[in-house]
Each structure stands twice: as C-alpha cells, then as structure tokens.
C-alpha cells in the first residue's frame, strides 16, 4: 500500500483541516411414558398370552407399530440433537454448523478471485434482501424475506454464481438447512463470512443474531428498490429515508464493499474496491482508506456504467474500482465531473497519478460543513481509526455490528434469539 502523510493530503490548496478532521476524528419422537400401556400393542403377544384370550383379543397390533415415523424422518441428526421438533427453532448448534459449512465451501475454492467473489456474494445476497424494505408500501414492505428478483440487473451475478439450483450455497441449504427460512439462512451465512474474514476473527455477530423471518416466494419490483450505483441520492433514499438508518449506519454498511469484486459480465463494473483479490477476502477498514488515499478518476464517462478507477492497469495485475455511491461518501461529485479525488501526486517518472489530463485539472471537492452529507464524510474519517496508517478496526467493527443488526431486522418485531436447544428458544 502507499503510505500517505497528512502533508500529501493538503496539496494544491486543499484545506487540510477538512481532511485532518475526517482522518483524526476519531414434539418428542419417543412414545409418551404416561400413555396407558393397555392402549399399546403387545410387542410379543404370543409369548405372554392373556388369561382369558377369548375376552381380550389382540387389539389390532399392526395399526400402531410406531409413532408415525414416516411423517418426521431424521433429516440431519448431527445438527439437531434435541428431542423437540427442530424445524420450529434455530439453535446455537445450527448457527455454528452453518458457519462451519460456509468455511468448508470457502476453502474448496482455490482461485483467489473466485473466492473473494463467493464471499462478497454471500454478503451481497443478504444485503439485497433487506435493502428493498419500504415501510411506505402498505401492500408489500418486503425487507429480509428470502426473496430477490433474479431477472433484475441490480441482482446480476447472484442468480448465476451465488443462489441458483447448482450453486454451492443453495445446494447446502436445500440438502441440510431447509428447515429454517431462506432469509434466516442468508443472514447467518453472511455472519459466517464476516466472522471468518475479519481480522483475527474479531467480528462475531452471533450474539446479535435473531431468527424467525418469513420467506416470500414472489417479490415483484424488488430490484427497483435497490440503490443504483449512480450517486448518494439512492444511498440516502434507501438507507436513511426508507430503512430509517442514520448516515453512520449507511457508511458502515457500505464498508461491506471491502469484500468481493465487481464483474463487467454481470454488473458492468470491473475490479475490486481494495488493492488485490487477497485483500478482498479480509473484512476490515481498508475500503475507507482506499477512498481517501488514492487518486480516483472517472471511468466510462457518459455511459450507463460510469464508475471510478485508480492506478495503472498493470499495477499488481488488478483492476481497481469504486462506484459513484462510494466516492460520494466523501466527495461532492454531483455536477463536478470530470474530476480527480487526489491530483498532484506523482509516479516516479513525474506522471500524475490521476492519469487523465482532463480529470487532473479539477480536484473533486470534499463536502463542507454546510452540506447535509458532510456527516457521511466525517463518519468515513472516523472509520479510519485515527491518524493513518494504523491497525485500529474497532470503530468500523462497532459501527457495522450496530448497523447490521438494525438492517437485518428491519420490518420485524417478533424475532427470537438463539438458544442452546429448542426448549430454550420457545
């Protein structure tokens, strides 16, 4: 990574206080024992005949040989050890089993890019399920209901690689966890991804996980409710106005972009938000560092898929990417394109790192205190954890935990916490 001093951030007449403020702010399956034994068939009627066989004929022993075994066969005995009906609860054992199975699937992927895509895709699946929430739509509020529109462009990539008949994640659910709702499964799987990819597995969301979400089979118009990558208007509309979150929550949830990568084949946006595919498998604050520290320039101006990139195409052999919805958390880009976020920084050969003469001529402005979105810029600075560089992920982890809890429960007020067994969660 490039190490940038505060002096670097105040070049070309930019008010260093603006940037420094942002960076330094810191039912049982066994017979009932109480049942009258005379109502049960004799297991060996011929070995112990009654004293008056003519008055006590055998009571149809073939009618009730078992306690209805065909209606509740054992599905996954290792994940449901309790005697209560496992399909009616979500236990700690089930949660931990999902976590272990996600890790197994992850480890079976050898390619770094494919693995980062898989991990980011699971987080994206859960997020796309709750970001369609609209409390003002009285007919269908949606929210986390285990449903997304596979035909909508906003969900491109999910029905191809993450949730499809032959996809590893859906196969895992169908074969082992279909006794819980899809919505609960998606969120538990995303929690597993966050824990496994956080630094030292420090971000464990199990204590905040609740279950009982109900699935929807149809969600017409779901994709239209997702934020488009055009700018912060959609970020504000989805997270703040509809979901009732604050800018701190919105900025924390956007930090999920630190995982995974975009594909021009699906979304039209190619690359990773962070340096490498290896970095794109670590859930940390690097996303926020990248926004501040790099020289981002517009890519594909005038097209529907306009986004941002940085560095030379050959740098580390990886294409870098930010969306308008990422850059606009710090920079006021509305009506200010073309521009570059950090002009005046140079390669050793003297070439400006913006690599675009037109963009280099204009620095993308940072929100001033009078702009309502300056709160987002301030929060991004807080997520940096102090003066750069540092290894302090705590501000991001704390903010994400709170935001994720709110987002994954939106529209639900009757969810239950995990228990050690089904009796505890009733």
GROMACS .gro file of N, CA and C in nm, residues 102 115-131 158 162 169 185-195 197 203 205 252-260 273 280 282-284 396 400 404 408:
model
  159
  102UNK      N    1  -1.994  -2.298   0.571
  102UNK     CA    2  -1.951  -2.187   0.485
  102UNK      C    3  -1.798  -2.189   0.474
  115UNK      N    4  -1.276  -1.691  -0.497
  115UNK     CA    5  -1.309  -1.700  -0.354
  115UNK      C    6  -1.359  -1.565  -0.301
  116UNK      N    7  -1.293  -1.458  -0.341
  116UNK     CA    8  -1.340  -1.326  -0.296
  116UNK      C    9  -1.479  -1.296  -0.350
  117UNK      N   10  -1.506  -1.339  -0.474
  117UNK     CA   11  -1.639  -1.321  -0.534
  117UNK      C   12  -1.744  -1.399  -0.457
  118UNK      N   13  -1.711  -1.520  -0.414
  118UNK     CA   14  -1.804  -1.603  -0.338
  118UNK      C   15  -1.835  -1.540  -0.202
  119UNK      N   16  -1.733  -1.494  -0.133
  119UNK     CA   17  -1.753  -1.435   0.000
  119UNK      C   18  -1.832  -1.305  -0.009
  120UNK      N   19  -1.790  -1.219  -0.101
  120UNK     CA   20  -1.863  -1.093  -0.118
  120UNK      C   21  -2.004  -1.116  -0.166
  121UNK      N   22  -2.024  -1.221  -0.248
  121UNK     CA   23  -2.156  -1.251  -0.300
  121UNK      C   24  -2.254  -1.290  -0.192
  122UNK      N   25  -2.209  -1.364  -0.091
  122UNK     CA   26  -2.298  -1.403   0.020
  122UNK      C   27  -2.341  -1.280   0.098
  123UNK      N   28  -2.246  -1.191   0.125
  123UNK     CA   29  -2.280  -1.068   0.196
  123UNK      C   30  -2.376  -0.983   0.112
  124UNK      N   31  -2.353  -0.978  -0.016
  124UNK     CA   32  -2.438  -0.901  -0.107
  124UNK      C   33  -2.579  -0.960  -0.114
  125UNK      N   34  -2.591  -1.092  -0.113
  125UNK     CA   35  -2.721  -1.159  -0.117
  125UNK      C   36  -2.806  -1.118   0.003
  126UNK      N   37  -2.746  -1.122   0.122
  126UNK     CA   38  -2.819  -1.083   0.242
  126UNK      C   39  -2.857  -0.935   0.238
  127UNK      N   40  -2.764  -0.852   0.189
  127UNK     CA   41  -2.791  -0.708   0.184
  127UNK      C   42  -2.900  -0.675   0.084
  128UNK      N   43  -2.898  -0.739  -0.033
  128UNK     CA   44  -3.002  -0.713  -0.132
  128UNK      C   45  -3.139  -0.759  -0.082
  129UNK      N   46  -3.140  -0.851   0.014
  129UNK     CA   47  -3.267  -0.898   0.069
  129UNK      C   48  -3.328  -0.797   0.165
  130UNK      N   49  -3.244  -0.719   0.235
  130UNK     CA   50  -3.303  -0.621   0.327
  130UNK      C   51  -3.311  -0.479   0.269
  131UNK      N   52  -3.232  -0.449   0.166
  131UNK     CA   53  -3.232  -0.313   0.113
  131UNK      C   54  -3.357  -0.279   0.032
  158UNK      N   55  -2.588  -1.272  -0.874
  158UNK     CA   56  -2.642  -1.357  -0.767
  158UNK      C   57  -2.706  -1.484  -0.822
  162UNK      N   58  -2.422  -1.735  -0.699
  162UNK     CA   59  -2.441  -1.745  -0.554
  162UNK      C   60  -2.566  -1.824  -0.517
  169UNK      N   61  -2.403  -2.265  -0.241
  169UNK     CA   62  -2.476  -2.215  -0.124
  169UNK      C   63  -2.620  -2.266  -0.122
  185UNK      N   64  -3.128  -1.809   0.688
  185UNK     CA   65  -3.008  -1.878   0.640
  185UNK      C   66  -2.912  -1.781   0.572
  186UNK      N   67  -2.964  -1.692   0.490
  186UNK     CA   68  -2.878  -1.596   0.419
  186UNK      C   69  -2.805  -1.507   0.519
  187UNK      N   70  -2.875  -1.461   0.621
  187UNK     CA   71  -2.812  -1.372   0.718
  187UNK      C   72  -2.711  -1.448   0.803
  188UNK      N   73  -2.744  -1.570   0.845
  188UNK     CA   74  -2.648  -1.650   0.921
  188UNK      C   75  -2.524  -1.680   0.838
  189UNK      N   76  -2.542  -1.704   0.708
  189UNK     CA   77  -2.429  -1.730   0.619
  189UNK      C   78  -2.342  -1.605   0.603
  190UNK      N   79  -2.407  -1.490   0.590
  190UNK     CA   80  -2.332  -1.364   0.581
  190UNK      C   81  -2.257  -1.338   0.710
  191UNK      N   82  -2.318  -1.367   0.824
  191UNK     CA   83  -2.249  -1.352   0.952
  191UNK      C   84  -2.124  -1.439   0.957
  192UNK      N   85  -2.136  -1.561   0.902
  192UNK     CA   86  -2.021  -1.651   0.900
  192UNK      C   87  -1.908  -1.591   0.816
  193UNK      N   88  -1.942  -1.533   0.703
  193UNK     CA   89  -1.842  -1.470   0.617
  193UNK      C   90  -1.772  -1.357   0.691
  194UNK      N   91  -1.849  -1.273   0.757
  194UNK     CA   92  -1.790  -1.160   0.830
  194UNK      C   93  -1.696  -1.209   0.938
  195UNK      N   94  -1.738  -1.308   1.016
  195UNK     CA   95  -1.651  -1.358   1.123
  195UNK      C   96  -1.522  -1.416   1.068
  197UNK      N   97  -1.366  -1.366   0.788
  197UNK     CA   98  -1.278  -1.277   0.714
  197UNK      C   99  -1.233  -1.156   0.795
  203UNK      N  100  -1.481  -1.009   1.458
  203UNK     CA  101  -1.619  -0.960   1.445
  203UNK      C  102  -1.715  -1.078   1.438
  205UNK      N  103  -2.085  -1.197   1.500
  205UNK     CA  104  -2.219  -1.138   1.511
  205UNK      C  105  -2.322  -1.232   1.569
  252UNK      N  106  -2.126   0.253   0.744
  252UNK     CA  107  -2.076   0.125   0.794
  252UNK      C  108  -2.117   0.010   0.704
  253UNK      N  109  -2.242   0.010   0.658
  253UNK     CA  110  -2.289  -0.098   0.569
  253UNK      C  111  -2.218  -0.093   0.435
  254UNK      N  112  -2.188   0.027   0.386
  254UNK     CA  113  -2.113   0.039   0.261
  254UNK      C  114  -1.974  -0.021   0.274
  255UNK      N  115  -1.922  -0.029   0.395
  255UNK     CA  116  -1.792  -0.090   0.418
  255UNK      C  117  -1.787  -0.236   0.380
  256UNK      N  118  -1.904  -0.299   0.360
  256UNK     CA  119  -1.906  -0.436   0.312
  256UNK      C  120  -1.844  -0.452   0.176
  257UNK      N  121  -1.826  -0.340   0.102
  257UNK     CA  122  -1.761  -0.346  -0.029
  257UNK      C  123  -1.615  -0.385  -0.019
  258UNK      N  124  -1.561  -0.388   0.101
  258UNK     CA  125  -1.422  -0.431   0.115
  258UNK      C  126  -1.406  -0.578   0.076
  259UNK      N  127  -1.517  -0.653   0.075
  259UNK     CA  128  -1.515  -0.793   0.032
  259UNK      C  129  -1.564  -0.804  -0.111
  260UNK      N  130  -1.508  -0.897  -0.186
  260UNK     CA  131  -1.560  -0.930  -0.318
  260UNK      C  132  -1.508  -0.841  -0.428
  273UNK      N  133  -1.262  -0.322  -0.486
  273UNK     CA  134  -1.260  -0.194  -0.415
  273UNK      C  135  -1.127  -0.173  -0.343
  280UNK      N  136  -0.933  -0.847  -0.084
  280UNK     CA  137  -1.079  -0.852  -0.098
  280UNK      C  138  -1.140  -0.971  -0.027
  282UNK      N  139  -1.060  -0.994   0.313
  282UNK     CA  140  -1.039  -0.950   0.451
  282UNK      C  141  -1.141  -0.842   0.483
  283UNK      N  142  -1.221  -0.866   0.586
  283UNK     CA  143  -1.322  -0.770   0.627
  283UNK      C  144  -1.261  -0.673   0.728
  284UNK      N  145  -1.217  -0.558   0.677
  284UNK     CA  146  -1.155  -0.457   0.762
  284UNK      C  147  -1.184  -0.319   0.706
  396UNK      N  148  -1.488   0.074   1.296
  396UNK     CA  149  -1.566   0.012   1.189
  396UNK      C  150  -1.644  -0.108   1.239
  400UNK      N  151  -2.043  -0.131   1.230
  400UNK     CA  152  -2.105  -0.231   1.143
  400UNK      C  153  -2.195  -0.324   1.223
  404UNK      N  154  -2.571  -0.352   1.108
  404UNK     CA  155  -2.614  -0.482   1.055
  404UNK      C  156  -2.732  -0.536   1.134
  408UNK      N  157  -3.081  -0.602   0.933
  408UNK     CA  158  -3.127  -0.741   0.915
  408UNK      C  159  -3.256  -0.771   0.991
   0.00000   0.00000   0.00000
